[in-house]
Short mmCIF file of C-alpha atoms in Angstrom, two decimals:
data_model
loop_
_atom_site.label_atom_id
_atom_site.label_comp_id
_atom_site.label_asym_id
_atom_site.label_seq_id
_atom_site.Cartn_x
_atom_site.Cartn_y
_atom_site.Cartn_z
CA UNK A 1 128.81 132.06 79.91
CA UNK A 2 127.10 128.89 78.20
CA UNK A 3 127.63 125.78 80.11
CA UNK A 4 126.57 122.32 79.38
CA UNK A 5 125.23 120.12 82.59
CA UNK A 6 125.67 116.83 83.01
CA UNK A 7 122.43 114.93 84.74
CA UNK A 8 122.19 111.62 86.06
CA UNK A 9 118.73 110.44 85.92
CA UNK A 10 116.35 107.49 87.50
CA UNK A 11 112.97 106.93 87.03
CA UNK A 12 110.29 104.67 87.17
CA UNK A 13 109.05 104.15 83.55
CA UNK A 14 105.61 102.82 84.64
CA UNK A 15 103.97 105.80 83.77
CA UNK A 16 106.13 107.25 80.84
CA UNK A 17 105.82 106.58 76.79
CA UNK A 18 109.69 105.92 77.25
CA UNK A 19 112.13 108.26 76.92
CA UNK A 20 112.31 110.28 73.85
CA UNK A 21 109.91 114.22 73.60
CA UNK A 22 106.81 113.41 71.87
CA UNK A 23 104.35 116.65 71.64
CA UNK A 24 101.24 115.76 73.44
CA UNK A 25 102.73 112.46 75.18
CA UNK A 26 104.09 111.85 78.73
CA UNK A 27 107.68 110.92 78.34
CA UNK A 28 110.42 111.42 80.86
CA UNK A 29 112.23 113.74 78.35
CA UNK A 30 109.14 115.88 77.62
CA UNK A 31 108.75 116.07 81.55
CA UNK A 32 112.40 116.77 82.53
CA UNK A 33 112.73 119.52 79.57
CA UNK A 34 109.61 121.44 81.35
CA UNK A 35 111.79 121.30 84.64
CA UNK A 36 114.55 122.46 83.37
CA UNK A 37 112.93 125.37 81.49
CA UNK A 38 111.50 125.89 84.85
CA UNK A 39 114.57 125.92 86.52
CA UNK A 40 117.15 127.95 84.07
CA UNK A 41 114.52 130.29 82.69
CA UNK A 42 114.64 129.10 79.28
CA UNK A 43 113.84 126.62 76.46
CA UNK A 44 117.21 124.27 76.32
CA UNK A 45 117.19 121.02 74.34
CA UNK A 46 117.90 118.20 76.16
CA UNK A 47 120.43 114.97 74.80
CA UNK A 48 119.75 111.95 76.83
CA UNK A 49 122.33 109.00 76.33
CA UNK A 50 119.40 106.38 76.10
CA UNK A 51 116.00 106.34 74.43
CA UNK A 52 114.29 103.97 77.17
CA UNK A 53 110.91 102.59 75.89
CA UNK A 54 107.60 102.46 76.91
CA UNK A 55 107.54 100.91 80.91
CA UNK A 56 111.72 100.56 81.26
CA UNK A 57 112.89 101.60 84.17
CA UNK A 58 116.32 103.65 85.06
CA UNK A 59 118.64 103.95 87.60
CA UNK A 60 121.14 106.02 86.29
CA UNK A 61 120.70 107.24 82.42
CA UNK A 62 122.31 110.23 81.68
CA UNK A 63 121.51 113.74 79.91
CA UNK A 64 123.04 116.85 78.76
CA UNK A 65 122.10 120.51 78.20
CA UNK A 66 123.34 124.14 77.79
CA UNK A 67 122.13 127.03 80.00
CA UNK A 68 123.43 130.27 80.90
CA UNK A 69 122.01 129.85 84.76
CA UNK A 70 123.73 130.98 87.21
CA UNK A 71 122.97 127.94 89.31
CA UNK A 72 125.78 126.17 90.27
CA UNK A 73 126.39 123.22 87.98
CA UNK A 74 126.60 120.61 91.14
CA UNK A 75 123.03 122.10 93.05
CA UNK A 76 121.00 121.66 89.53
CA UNK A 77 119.75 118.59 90.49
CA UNK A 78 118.51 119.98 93.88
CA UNK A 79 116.63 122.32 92.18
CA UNK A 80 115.35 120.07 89.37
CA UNK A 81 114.22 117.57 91.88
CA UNK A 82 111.72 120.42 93.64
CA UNK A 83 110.15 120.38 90.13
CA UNK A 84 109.52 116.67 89.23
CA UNK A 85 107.21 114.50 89.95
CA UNK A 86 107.98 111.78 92.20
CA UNK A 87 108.52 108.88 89.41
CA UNK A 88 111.79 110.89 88.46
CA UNK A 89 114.89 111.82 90.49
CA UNK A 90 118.18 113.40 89.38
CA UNK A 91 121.07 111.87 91.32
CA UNK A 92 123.87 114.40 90.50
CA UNK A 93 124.65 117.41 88.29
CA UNK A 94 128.12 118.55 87.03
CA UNK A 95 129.33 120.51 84.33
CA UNK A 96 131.27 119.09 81.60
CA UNK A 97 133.22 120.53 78.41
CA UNK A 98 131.04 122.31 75.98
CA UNK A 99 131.67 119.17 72.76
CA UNK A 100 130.90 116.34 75.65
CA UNK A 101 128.18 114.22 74.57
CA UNK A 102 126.55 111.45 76.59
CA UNK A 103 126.04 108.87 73.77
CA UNK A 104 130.22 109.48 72.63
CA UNK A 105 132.24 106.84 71.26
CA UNK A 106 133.86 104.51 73.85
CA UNK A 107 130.98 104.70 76.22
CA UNK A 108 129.61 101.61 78.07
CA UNK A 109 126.15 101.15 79.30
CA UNK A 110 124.16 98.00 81.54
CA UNK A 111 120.95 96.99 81.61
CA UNK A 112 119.57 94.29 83.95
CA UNK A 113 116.17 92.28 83.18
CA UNK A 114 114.71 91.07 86.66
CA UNK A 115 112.23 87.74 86.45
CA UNK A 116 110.92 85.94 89.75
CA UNK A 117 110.18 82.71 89.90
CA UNK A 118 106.86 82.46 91.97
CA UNK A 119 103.84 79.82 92.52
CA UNK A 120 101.74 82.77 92.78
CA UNK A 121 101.57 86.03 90.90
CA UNK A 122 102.57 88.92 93.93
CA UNK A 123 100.78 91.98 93.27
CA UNK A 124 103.57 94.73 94.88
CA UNK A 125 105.88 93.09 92.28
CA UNK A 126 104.61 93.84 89.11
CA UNK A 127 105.74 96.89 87.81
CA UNK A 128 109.50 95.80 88.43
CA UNK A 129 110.32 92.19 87.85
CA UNK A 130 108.67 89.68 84.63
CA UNK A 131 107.02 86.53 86.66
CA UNK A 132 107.45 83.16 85.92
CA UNK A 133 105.45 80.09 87.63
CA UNK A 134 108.34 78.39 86.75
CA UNK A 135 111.80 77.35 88.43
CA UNK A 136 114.39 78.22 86.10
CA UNK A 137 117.83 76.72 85.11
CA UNK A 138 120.08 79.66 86.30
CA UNK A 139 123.54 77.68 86.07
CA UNK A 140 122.08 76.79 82.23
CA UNK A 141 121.63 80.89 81.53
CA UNK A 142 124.37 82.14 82.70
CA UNK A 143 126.40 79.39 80.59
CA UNK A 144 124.21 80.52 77.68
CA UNK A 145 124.73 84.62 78.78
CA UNK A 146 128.20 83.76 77.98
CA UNK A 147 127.71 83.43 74.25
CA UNK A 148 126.87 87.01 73.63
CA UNK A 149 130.06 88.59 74.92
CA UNK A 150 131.98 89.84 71.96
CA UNK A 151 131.26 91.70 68.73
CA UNK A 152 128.48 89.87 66.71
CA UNK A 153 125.65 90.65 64.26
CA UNK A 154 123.10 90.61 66.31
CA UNK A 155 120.29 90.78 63.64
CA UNK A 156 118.44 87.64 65.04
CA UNK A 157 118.04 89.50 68.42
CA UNK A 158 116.52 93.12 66.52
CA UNK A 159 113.01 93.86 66.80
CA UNK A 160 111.18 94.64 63.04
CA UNK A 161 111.09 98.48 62.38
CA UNK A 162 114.48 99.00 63.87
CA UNK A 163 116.63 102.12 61.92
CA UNK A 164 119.53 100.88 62.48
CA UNK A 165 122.62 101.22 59.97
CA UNK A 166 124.64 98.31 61.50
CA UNK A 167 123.65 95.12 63.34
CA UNK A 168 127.04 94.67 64.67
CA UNK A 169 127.62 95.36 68.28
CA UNK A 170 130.25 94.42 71.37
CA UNK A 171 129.32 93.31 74.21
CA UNK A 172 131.68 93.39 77.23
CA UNK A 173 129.75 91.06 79.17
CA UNK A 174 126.60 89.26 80.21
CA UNK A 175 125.65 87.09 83.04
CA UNK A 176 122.74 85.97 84.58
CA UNK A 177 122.45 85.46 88.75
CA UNK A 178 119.96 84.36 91.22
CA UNK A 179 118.83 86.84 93.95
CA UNK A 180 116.59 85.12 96.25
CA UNK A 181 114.01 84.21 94.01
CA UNK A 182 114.79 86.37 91.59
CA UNK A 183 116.89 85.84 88.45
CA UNK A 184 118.56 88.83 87.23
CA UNK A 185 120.39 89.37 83.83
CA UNK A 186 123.26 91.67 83.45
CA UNK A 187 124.91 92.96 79.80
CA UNK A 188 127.06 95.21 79.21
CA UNK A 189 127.92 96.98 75.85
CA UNK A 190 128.34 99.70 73.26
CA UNK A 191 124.84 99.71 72.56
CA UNK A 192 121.88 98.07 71.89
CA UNK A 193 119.78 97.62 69.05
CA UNK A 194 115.96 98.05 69.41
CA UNK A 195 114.20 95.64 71.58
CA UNK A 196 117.47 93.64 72.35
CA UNK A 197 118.00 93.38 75.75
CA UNK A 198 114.73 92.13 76.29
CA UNK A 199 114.81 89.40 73.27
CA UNK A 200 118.59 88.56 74.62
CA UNK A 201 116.39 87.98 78.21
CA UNK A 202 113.84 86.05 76.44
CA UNK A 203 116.20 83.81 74.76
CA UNK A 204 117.94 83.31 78.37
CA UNK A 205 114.49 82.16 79.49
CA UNK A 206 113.87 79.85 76.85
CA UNK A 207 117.05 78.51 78.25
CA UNK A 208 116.26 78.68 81.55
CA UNK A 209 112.81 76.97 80.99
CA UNK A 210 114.60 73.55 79.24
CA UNK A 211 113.28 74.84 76.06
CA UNK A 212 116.70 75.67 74.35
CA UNK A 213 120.18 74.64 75.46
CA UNK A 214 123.02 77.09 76.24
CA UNK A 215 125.06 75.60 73.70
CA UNK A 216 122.11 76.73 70.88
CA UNK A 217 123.11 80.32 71.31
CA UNK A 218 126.18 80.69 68.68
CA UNK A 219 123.70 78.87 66.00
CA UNK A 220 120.80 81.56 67.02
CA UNK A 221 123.32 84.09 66.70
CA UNK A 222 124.93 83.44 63.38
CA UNK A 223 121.43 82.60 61.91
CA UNK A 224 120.55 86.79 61.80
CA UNK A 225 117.12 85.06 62.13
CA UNK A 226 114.92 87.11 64.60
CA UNK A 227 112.31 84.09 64.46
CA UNK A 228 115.02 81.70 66.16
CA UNK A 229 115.29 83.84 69.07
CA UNK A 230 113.20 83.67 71.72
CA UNK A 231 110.13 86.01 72.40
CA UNK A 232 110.12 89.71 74.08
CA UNK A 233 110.03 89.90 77.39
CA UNK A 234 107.55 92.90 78.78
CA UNK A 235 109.38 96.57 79.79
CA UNK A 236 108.72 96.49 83.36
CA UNK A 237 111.50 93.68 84.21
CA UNK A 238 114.23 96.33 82.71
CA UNK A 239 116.48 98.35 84.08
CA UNK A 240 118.87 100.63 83.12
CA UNK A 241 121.33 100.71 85.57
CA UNK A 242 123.98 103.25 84.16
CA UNK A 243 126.73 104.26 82.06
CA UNK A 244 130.48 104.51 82.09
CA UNK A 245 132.37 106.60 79.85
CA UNK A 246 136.29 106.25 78.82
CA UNK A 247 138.66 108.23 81.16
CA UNK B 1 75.17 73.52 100.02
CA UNK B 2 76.15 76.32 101.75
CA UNK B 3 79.93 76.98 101.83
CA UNK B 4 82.08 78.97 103.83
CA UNK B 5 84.95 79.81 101.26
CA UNK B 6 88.38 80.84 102.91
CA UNK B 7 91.14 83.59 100.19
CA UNK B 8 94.26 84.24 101.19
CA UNK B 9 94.69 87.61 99.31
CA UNK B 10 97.61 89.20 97.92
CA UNK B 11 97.33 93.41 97.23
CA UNK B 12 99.74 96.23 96.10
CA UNK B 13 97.65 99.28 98.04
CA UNK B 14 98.86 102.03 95.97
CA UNK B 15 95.96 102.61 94.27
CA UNK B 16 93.12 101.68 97.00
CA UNK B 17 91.56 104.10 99.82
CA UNK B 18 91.94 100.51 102.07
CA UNK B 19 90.42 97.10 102.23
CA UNK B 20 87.07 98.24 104.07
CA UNK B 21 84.28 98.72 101.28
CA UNK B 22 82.62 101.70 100.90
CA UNK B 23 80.18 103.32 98.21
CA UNK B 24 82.17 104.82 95.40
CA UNK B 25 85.13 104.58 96.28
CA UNK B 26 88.22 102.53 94.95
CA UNK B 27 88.63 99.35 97.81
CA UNK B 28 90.43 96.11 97.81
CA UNK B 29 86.89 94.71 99.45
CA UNK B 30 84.84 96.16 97.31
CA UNK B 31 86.64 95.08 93.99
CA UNK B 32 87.08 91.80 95.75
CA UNK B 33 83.28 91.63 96.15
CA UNK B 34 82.66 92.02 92.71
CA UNK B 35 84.87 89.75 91.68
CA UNK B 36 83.05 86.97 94.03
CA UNK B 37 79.40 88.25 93.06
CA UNK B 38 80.20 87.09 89.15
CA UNK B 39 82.14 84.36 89.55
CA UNK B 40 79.26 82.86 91.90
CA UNK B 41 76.61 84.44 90.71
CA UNK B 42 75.50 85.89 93.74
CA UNK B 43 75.61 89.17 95.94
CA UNK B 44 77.50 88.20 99.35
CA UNK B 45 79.08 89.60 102.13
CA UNK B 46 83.05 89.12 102.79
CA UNK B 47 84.39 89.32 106.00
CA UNK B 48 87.74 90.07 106.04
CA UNK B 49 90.82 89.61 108.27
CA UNK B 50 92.71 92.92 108.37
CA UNK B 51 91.19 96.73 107.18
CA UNK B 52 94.20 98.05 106.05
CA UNK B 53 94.42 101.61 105.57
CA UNK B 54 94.78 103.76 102.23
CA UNK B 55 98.26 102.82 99.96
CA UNK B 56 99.00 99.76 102.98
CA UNK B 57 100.01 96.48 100.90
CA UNK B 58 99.05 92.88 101.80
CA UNK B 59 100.86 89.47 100.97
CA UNK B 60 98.39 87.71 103.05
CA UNK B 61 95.47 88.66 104.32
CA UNK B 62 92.93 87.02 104.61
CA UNK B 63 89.13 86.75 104.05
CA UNK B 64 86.00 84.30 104.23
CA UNK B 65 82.66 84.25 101.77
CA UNK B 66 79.66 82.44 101.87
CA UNK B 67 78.18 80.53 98.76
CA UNK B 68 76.18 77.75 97.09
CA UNK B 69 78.58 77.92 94.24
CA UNK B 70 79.44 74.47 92.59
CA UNK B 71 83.29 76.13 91.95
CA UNK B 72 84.70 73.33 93.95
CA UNK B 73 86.70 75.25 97.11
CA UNK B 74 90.07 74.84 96.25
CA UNK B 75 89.68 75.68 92.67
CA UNK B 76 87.90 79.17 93.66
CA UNK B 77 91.31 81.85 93.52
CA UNK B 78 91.87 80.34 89.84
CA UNK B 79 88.34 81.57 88.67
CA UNK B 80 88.57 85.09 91.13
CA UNK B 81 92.36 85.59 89.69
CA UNK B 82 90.91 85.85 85.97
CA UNK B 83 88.22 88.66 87.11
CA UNK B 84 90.52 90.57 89.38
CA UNK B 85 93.52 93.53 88.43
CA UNK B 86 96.95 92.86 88.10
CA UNK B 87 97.06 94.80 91.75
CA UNK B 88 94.99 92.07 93.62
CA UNK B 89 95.66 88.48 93.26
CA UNK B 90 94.56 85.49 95.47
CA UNK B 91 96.90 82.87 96.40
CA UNK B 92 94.85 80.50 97.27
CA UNK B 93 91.12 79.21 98.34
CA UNK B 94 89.99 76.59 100.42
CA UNK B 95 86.73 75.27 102.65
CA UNK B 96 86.43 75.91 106.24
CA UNK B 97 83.89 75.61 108.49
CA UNK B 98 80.45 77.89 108.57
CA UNK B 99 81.47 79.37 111.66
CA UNK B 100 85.53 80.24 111.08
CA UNK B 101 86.13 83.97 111.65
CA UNK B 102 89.41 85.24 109.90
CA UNK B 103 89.55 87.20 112.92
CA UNK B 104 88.93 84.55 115.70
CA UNK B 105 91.09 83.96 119.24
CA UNK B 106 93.88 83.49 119.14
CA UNK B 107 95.32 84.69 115.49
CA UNK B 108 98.59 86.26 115.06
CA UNK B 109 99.15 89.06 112.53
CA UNK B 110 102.46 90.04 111.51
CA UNK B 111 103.52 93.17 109.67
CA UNK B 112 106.59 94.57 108.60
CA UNK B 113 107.56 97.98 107.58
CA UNK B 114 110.82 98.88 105.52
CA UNK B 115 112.67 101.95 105.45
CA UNK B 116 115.68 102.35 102.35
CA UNK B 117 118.17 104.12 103.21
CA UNK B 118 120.35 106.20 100.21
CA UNK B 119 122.07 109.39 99.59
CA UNK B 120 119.20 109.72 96.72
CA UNK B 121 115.89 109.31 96.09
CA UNK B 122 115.35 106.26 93.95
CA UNK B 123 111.76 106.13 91.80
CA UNK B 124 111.48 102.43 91.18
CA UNK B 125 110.99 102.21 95.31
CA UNK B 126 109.54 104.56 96.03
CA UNK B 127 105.72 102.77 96.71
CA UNK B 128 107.29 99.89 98.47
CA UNK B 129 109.53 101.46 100.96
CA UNK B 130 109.60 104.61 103.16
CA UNK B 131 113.34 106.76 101.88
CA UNK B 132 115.37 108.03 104.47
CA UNK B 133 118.87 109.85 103.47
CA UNK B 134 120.34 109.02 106.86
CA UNK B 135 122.29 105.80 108.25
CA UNK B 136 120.46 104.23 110.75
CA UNK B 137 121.45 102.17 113.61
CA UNK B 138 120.20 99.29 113.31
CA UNK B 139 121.55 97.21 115.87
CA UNK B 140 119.92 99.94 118.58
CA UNK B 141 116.39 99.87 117.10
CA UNK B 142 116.33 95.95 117.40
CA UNK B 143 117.16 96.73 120.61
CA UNK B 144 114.28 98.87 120.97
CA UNK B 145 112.49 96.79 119.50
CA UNK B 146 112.49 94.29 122.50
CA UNK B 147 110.67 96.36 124.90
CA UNK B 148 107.16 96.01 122.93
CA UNK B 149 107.29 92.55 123.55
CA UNK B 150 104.59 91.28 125.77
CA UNK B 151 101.20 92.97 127.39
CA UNK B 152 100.92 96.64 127.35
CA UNK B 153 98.24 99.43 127.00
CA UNK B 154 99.54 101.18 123.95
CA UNK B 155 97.60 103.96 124.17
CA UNK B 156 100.88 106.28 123.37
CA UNK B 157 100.89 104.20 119.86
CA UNK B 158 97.43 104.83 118.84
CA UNK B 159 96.35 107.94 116.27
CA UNK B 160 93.72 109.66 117.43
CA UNK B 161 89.69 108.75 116.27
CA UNK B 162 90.75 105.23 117.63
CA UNK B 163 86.77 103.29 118.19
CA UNK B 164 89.17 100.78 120.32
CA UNK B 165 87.70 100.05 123.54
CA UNK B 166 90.38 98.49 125.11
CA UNK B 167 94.24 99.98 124.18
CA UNK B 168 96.17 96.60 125.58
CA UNK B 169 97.33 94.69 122.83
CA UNK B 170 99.61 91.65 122.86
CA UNK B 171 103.15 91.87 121.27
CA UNK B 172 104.50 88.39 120.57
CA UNK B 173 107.63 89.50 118.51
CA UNK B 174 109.11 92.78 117.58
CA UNK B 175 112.43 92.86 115.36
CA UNK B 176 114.92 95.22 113.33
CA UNK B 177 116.77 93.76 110.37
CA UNK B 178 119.03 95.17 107.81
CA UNK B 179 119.05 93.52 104.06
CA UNK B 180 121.19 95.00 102.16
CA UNK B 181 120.42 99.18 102.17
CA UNK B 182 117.03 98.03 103.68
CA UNK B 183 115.93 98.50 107.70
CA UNK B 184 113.32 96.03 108.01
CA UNK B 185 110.77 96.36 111.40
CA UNK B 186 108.58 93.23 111.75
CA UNK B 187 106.02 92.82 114.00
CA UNK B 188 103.72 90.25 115.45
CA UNK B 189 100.38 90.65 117.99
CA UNK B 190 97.32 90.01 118.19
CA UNK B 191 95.94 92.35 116.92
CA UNK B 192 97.03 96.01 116.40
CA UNK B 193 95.17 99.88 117.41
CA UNK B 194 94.62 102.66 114.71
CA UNK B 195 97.98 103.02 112.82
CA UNK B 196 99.97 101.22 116.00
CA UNK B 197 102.45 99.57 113.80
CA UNK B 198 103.30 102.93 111.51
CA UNK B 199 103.69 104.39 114.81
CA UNK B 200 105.77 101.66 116.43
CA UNK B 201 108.02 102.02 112.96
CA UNK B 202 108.13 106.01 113.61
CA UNK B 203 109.23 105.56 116.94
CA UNK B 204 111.66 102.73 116.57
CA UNK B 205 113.50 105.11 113.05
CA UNK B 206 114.03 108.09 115.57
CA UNK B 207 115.95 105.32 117.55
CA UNK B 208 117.65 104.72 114.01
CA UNK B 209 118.63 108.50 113.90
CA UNK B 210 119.68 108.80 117.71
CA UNK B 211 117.18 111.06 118.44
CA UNK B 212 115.52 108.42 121.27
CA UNK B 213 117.44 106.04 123.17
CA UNK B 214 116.45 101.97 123.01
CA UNK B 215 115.86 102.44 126.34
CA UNK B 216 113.73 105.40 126.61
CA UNK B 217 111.01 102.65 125.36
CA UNK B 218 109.40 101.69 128.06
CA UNK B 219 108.76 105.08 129.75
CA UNK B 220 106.92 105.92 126.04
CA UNK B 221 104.76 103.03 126.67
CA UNK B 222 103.75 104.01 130.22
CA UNK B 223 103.01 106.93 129.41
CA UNK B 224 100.41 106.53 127.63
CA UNK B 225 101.08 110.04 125.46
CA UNK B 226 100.48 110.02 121.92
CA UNK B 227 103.03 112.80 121.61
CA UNK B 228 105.67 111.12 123.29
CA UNK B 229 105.96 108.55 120.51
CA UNK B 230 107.34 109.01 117.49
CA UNK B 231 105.76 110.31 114.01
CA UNK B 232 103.40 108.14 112.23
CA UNK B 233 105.18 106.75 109.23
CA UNK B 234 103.74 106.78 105.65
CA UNK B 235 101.72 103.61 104.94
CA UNK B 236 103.49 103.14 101.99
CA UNK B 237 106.71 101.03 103.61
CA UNK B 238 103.76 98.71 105.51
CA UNK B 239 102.83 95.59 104.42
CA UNK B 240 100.45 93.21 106.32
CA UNK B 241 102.67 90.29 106.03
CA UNK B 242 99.81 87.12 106.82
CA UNK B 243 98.18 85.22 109.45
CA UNK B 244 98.59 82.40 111.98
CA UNK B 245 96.15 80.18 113.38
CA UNK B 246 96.42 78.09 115.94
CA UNK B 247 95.51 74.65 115.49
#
């Protein structure tokens, strides 16, 4: 009997080309569909719920395939994790219905983007956080985080060579909060278009740094001018933390 | 004018066989010596605080050149920074005198080791903390912790192919803290034997588990048995924390 297993997935994307199978590449797809040939005795396409780029990081994405293994859907992951490296870990395994996919309508996913504010670059730090030398304006970001909640076009904060149909998306929040010397930034939505979360981070920076004022944000928006955004922060400050799905 | 040149030095150990140079082989002193030899033009000798073993990270450690360099002192980590990886960075440079030893009477080292503690594996901590899947109790290991204050031979705490020729060390402060799903061990001496402190953090986690009593301490120390301490922790969760120096 064909079953389809639900994984939930973290990883450190240091090492990885992102996400997505590329022949010839290391990507956390290409590695985890090796596994779980391994594993189930077969060639299985995997879905994953989020294409992570190059260097992102993820604590909980989530992926789907069908097998005819008699493992029991709940000890997959115990057997997956025997057969990945250690820069990927499945957290849990279930089964779900045969039509469930992990990127369906109604589904809810976070990212965070981690900067710390330093005098001096730390070394052990690198791969998971963007640094700045300087102190930013926290109370000023999260004021300015607040202007992207809602459903808005958010051309001006899509990278060029995106394939996207629409520009509109929700967001269900954003918020930005200070961790000891850290700075984290928190959205929430329906999805994101390419490069967003990280140009929504930069933009919070700008803020944070003097260089644009919270109340700028609505005009950046409405402008569907990527230029008036601010720049791109790096992949290793991002996270994806997980996903929740309706019901 | 010759010039003794004091770094404090900043290292993520993951990808270094130690500080302690040696031919053809990937060390923090030996890319460190490069690094000094073309910025001052010259082939010299460092001396540095702390050898820390293979994967061990630093936030301070510490280290003294000699040179007739016109780089004025204080300005010194700016120009090393721009040669060195994204792994090693220097925090900052000044003058001492010709005869300062990084490792002179009287210094006080402190280290601390972490331990995470989740029902999963999780990738993006994996090189800064060592994983355990258990609860531990933390208020018992600070306990334990108290009995390696002071003067003690801790021969039971030192691996074996030790060249130490005396095993008493001096414990000025030994500590267990919990931050957030963190155990935290800090230690600070005078100086420390072969692997003493992964040891110390073995020793004080089996306390964590309930497998060894706070108080059984002191009977481990007397007795001087290697085996009757705990297992020596990965060096990962270790980081050499800095230096004091009196005066």
């Amino acid at each position: 009997m064909k079953k389809r297993i639900r994984l939930i997935i973290s990883y450190d994307g240091t090492a990885y080309h992102g996400w997505q199978y590329q022949e010839g590449v290391n990507t956390v797809e290409g590695v985890l569909r090796r596994a779980v040939s391994e594993a189930t005795g077969g060639e299985t396409e995997i879905i994953g719920a989020s294409r992570t780029d190059a260097g992102v990081h993820a604590l909980g994405n989530v992926a789907v395939f069908d097998t005819n293994s008699p493992i029991p859907p709940d000890k997959m992951f115990m057997v997956l994790n025997k057969l990945l490296p250690d820069d990927i870990s499945i957290i849990s395994s279930d089964e779900v219905p045969l039509d469930w996919h992990p990127r369906k309508l109604g589904c809810r996913k976070t990212y965070e983007y981690h900067i710390y504010m330093s005098g001096v670059r730390i070394p052990v730090r690198r791969l998971y956080a963007h640094h700045t030398y300087h102190e930013l304006d926290v109370d000023e970001m999260d004021r300015a985080a607040g202007f992207f909640t809602g459903e808005h076009d958010f051309t001006a904060f899509c990278a060029a060579g995106s394939q996207a149909v629409t520009f509109t998306r929700t967001i269900y929040a954003c918020s930005v909060r200070r961790a000891g010397d850290e700075v984290i930034i928190s959205v929430t939505g329906s999805g994101f278009l390419y490069n967003m979360v990280r140009i929504i981070a930069g933009t919070l920076m700008e803020v944070g740094l003097g260089r644009k004022k919270a109340d700028d944000i609505p005009a950046i928006i409405d402008s569907l001018e990527r230029r008036n955004a601010g720049p791109t922060l790096p992949p290793e400050g991002l996270f994806l933390i997980g996903y929740e799905y309706e019901g």
